[in-house]
Structures are given as C-alpha cells and as structure tokens.
Short mmCIF file of C-alpha atoms in Angstrom, two decimals:
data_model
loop_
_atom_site.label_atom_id
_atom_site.label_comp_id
_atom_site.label_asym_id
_atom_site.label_seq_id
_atom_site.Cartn_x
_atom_site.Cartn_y
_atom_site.Cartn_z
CA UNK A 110 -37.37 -22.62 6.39
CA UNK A 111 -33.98 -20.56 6.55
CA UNK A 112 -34.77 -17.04 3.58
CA UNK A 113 -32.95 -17.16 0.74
CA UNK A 114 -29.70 -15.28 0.85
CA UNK A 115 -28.22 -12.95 -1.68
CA UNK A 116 -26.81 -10.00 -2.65
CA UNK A 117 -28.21 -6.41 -1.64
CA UNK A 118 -27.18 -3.75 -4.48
CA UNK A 119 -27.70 -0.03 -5.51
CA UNK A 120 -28.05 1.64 -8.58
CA UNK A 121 -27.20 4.83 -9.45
CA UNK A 122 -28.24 6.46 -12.74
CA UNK A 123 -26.15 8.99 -14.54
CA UNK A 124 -28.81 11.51 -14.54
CA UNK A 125 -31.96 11.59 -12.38
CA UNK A 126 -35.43 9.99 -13.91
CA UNK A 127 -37.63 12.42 -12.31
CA UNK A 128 -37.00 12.41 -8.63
CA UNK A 129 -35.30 8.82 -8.63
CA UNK A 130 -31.80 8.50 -8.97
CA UNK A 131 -31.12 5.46 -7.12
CA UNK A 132 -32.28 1.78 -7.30
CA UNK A 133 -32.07 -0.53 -4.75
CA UNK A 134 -32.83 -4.30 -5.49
CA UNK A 135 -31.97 -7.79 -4.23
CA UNK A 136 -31.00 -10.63 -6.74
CA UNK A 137 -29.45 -14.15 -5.75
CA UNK A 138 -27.93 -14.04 -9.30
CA UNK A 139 -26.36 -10.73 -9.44
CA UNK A 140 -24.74 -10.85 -12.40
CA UNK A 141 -27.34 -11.78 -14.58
CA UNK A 142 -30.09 -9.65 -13.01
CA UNK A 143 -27.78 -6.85 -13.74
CA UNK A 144 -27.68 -8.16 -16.82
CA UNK A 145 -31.88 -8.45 -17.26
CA UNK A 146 -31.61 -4.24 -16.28
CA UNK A 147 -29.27 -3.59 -18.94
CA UNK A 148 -31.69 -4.78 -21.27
CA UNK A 149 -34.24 -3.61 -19.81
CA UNK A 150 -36.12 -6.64 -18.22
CA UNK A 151 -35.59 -5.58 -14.93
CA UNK A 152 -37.62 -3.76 -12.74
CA UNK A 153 -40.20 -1.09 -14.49
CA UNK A 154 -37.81 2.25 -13.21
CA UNK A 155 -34.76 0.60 -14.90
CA UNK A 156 -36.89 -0.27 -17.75
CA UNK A 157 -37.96 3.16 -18.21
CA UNK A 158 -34.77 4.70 -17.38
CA UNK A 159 -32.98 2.93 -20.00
CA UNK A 160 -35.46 3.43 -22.14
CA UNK A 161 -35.07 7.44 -21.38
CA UNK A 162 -31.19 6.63 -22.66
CA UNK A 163 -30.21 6.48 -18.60
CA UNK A 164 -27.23 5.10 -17.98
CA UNK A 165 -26.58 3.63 -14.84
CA UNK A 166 -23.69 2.24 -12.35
CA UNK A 167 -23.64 -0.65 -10.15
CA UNK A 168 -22.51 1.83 -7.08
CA UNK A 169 -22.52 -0.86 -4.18
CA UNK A 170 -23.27 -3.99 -2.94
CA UNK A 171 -24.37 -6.14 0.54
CA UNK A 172 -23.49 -9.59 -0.06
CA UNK A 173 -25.06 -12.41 1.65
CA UNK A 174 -28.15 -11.06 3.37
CA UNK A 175 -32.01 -11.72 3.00
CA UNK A 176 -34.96 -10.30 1.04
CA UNK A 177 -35.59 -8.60 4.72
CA UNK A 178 -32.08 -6.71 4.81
CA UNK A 179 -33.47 -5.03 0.79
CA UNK A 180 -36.78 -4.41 2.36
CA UNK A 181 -35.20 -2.44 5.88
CA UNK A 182 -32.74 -0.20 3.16
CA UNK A 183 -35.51 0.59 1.17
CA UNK A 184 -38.08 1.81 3.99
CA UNK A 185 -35.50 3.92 5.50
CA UNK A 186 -35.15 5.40 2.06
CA UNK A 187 -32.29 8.15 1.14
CA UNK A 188 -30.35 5.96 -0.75
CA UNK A 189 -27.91 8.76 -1.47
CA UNK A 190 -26.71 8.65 1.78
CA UNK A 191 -25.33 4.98 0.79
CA UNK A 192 -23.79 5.58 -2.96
CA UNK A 193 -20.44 5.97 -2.99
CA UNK A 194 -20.98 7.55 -6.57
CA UNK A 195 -22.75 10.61 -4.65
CA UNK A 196 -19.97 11.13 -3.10
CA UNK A 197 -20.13 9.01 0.20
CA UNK A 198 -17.83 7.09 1.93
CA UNK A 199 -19.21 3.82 3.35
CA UNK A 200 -18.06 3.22 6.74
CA UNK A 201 -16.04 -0.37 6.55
CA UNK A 202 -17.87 -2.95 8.61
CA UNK A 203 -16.60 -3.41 11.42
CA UNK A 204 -16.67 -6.25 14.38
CA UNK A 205 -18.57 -4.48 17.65
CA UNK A 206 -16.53 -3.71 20.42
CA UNK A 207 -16.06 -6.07 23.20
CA UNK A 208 -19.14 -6.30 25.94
CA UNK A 209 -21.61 -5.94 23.17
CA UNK A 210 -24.59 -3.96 24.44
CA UNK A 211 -27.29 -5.60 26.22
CA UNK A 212 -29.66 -4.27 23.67
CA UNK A 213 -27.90 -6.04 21.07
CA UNK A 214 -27.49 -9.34 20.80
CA UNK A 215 -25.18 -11.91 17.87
CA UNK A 216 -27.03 -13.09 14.89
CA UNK A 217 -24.65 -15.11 12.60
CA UNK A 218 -27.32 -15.71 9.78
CA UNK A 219 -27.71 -11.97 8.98
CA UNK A 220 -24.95 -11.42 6.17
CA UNK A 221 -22.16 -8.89 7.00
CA UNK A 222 -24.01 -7.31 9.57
CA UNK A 223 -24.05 -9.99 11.41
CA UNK A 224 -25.12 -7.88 15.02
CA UNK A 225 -28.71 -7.30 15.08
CA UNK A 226 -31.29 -5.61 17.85
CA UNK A 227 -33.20 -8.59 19.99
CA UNK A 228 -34.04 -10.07 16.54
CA UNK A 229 -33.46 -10.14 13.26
CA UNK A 230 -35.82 -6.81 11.49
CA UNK A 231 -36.09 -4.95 15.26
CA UNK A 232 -34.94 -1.64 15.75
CA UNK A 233 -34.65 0.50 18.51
CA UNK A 234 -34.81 3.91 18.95
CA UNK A 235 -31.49 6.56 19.20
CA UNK A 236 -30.64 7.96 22.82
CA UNK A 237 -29.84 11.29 20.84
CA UNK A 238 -32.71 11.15 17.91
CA UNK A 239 -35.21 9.31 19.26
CA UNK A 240 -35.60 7.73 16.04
CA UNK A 241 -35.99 3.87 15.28
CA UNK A 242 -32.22 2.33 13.66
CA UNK A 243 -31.49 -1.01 12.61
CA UNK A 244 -28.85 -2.02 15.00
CA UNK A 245 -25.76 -1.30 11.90
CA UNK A 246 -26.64 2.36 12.10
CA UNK A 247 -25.46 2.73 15.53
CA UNK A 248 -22.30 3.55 16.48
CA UNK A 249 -20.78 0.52 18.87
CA UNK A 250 -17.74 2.25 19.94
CA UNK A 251 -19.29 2.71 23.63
CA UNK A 252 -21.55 0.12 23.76
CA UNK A 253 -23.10 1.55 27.03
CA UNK A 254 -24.46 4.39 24.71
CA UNK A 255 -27.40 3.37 21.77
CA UNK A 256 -26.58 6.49 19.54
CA UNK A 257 -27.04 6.56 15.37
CA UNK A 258 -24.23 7.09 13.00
CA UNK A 259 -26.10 10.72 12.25
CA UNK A 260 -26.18 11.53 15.43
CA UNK A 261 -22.41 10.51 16.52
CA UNK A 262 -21.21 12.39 13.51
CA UNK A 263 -23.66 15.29 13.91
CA UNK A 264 -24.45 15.67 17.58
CA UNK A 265 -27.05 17.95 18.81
CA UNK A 266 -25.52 21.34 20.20
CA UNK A 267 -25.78 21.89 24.18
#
C-alpha cells in the first residue's frame, strides 16, 4: 500500500502563544483543513491560539509528499528556520547535480524532494557536523562531499 500523499504546510501566528509560533501540519485537503483552523476545529494549538485572538498566516507549503515527510520536519524542529514570514528565504528546489552521490540514491515517489538517502526516512550524518540530515538538507553541488546546508553556509573556522 503506496501512503497517502498531500500537502506539507506551516503556520505562522502573528504573535507567539507561549513559546510556539509555528505550526506545522499535513492535510490532503488543504484548503478546507485551513479552513477547520480558522474556525478553530483544527488541531488543539490552533484552537487555542485563535481562541487567544491569534491570528495566523499560511507561510509555506510542500506539496505532494507523505505523512512521513510532516513527521521528519517536525522532529528536526526549528520551524523558524523554514518561514519565509520570519524572515527566511527558502532555497528553490533544485535538481542534484550530475553523478549523484553514491550515498544518495533517486526516489520518484517522495514529492518535490524527490532525492532521498538509501531509502525513503534515512539520514546520514554531515562530514562537517556530524549530525544526522535528511538527504534535502545537504548541499549537492559537489556530490563527492555529504555536507548540510548549515554547514556549507556557516563552515567551521580552520
């Protein structure tokens, strides 16, 4: 049985509800989930937030991916790091460079990211880091290299 694909999207709420500002959820119907957190029949934070008088803004979507894909963005938390309305730029997706690592391999039933570490849900750990990334937070541009977006942008001094 193939999962059941949808639409990946964030939240962000005009003022923080304690220490959350974000909301990440998955719906196959997007507009009318968005629709069942407007009136708050959606998941208990946006219930509560709207009824604290929290507005909120649909800040970004992932179209076409799995319950799984939700699942991976939420356990690597720091959802500001992914809402444009904080400020951040999402890199545009991108094809991978030709000679794909070998530690990557094609997966055409993942959504957009369609690249994806041995298997669909893996991870493997930054060169730089040493931390476990799902294979779109590294940066392909020399595939014979397995470093993270953080540490490309930020590397570690000498």
């Amino acid at each position: 049985m193939s999962p059941r694909i949808g639409t990946v999207y964030l939240l962000h709420f005009d003022t923080p509800f304690g220490h959350a500002r974000h909301y990440t959820g998955w719906a196959h119907d997007l507009p009318r989930r968005l629709a069942q957190h407007a009136t708050g029949r959606g998941a208990r934070l946006t219930e509560v937030v709207q009824a604290a008088g929290i507005g909120w803004t649909l800040a970004r979507t992932w179209p076409d991916v799995d319950r799984g894909f939700e699942r991976r963005l939420k356990n690597q938390g720091g959802a500001s790091r992914r809402c444009p309305a904080c400020g951040i730029t999402p890199r545009p997706l991108t094809p991978p460079p030709a000679g794909l690592p070998a530690w990557a391999v094609e997966h055409t039933d993942q959504g957009p990211w369609h690249w994806a570490i041995d298997n669909p849900g893996s991870s493997a750990p930054c060169e730089t880091c040493q931390t476990p990334k799902a294979l779109f937070e590294f940066d392909l541009s020399d595939p014979a290299r397995r470093v993270c977006w953080d540490c490309a942008d930020n590397p570690l001094p000498a």
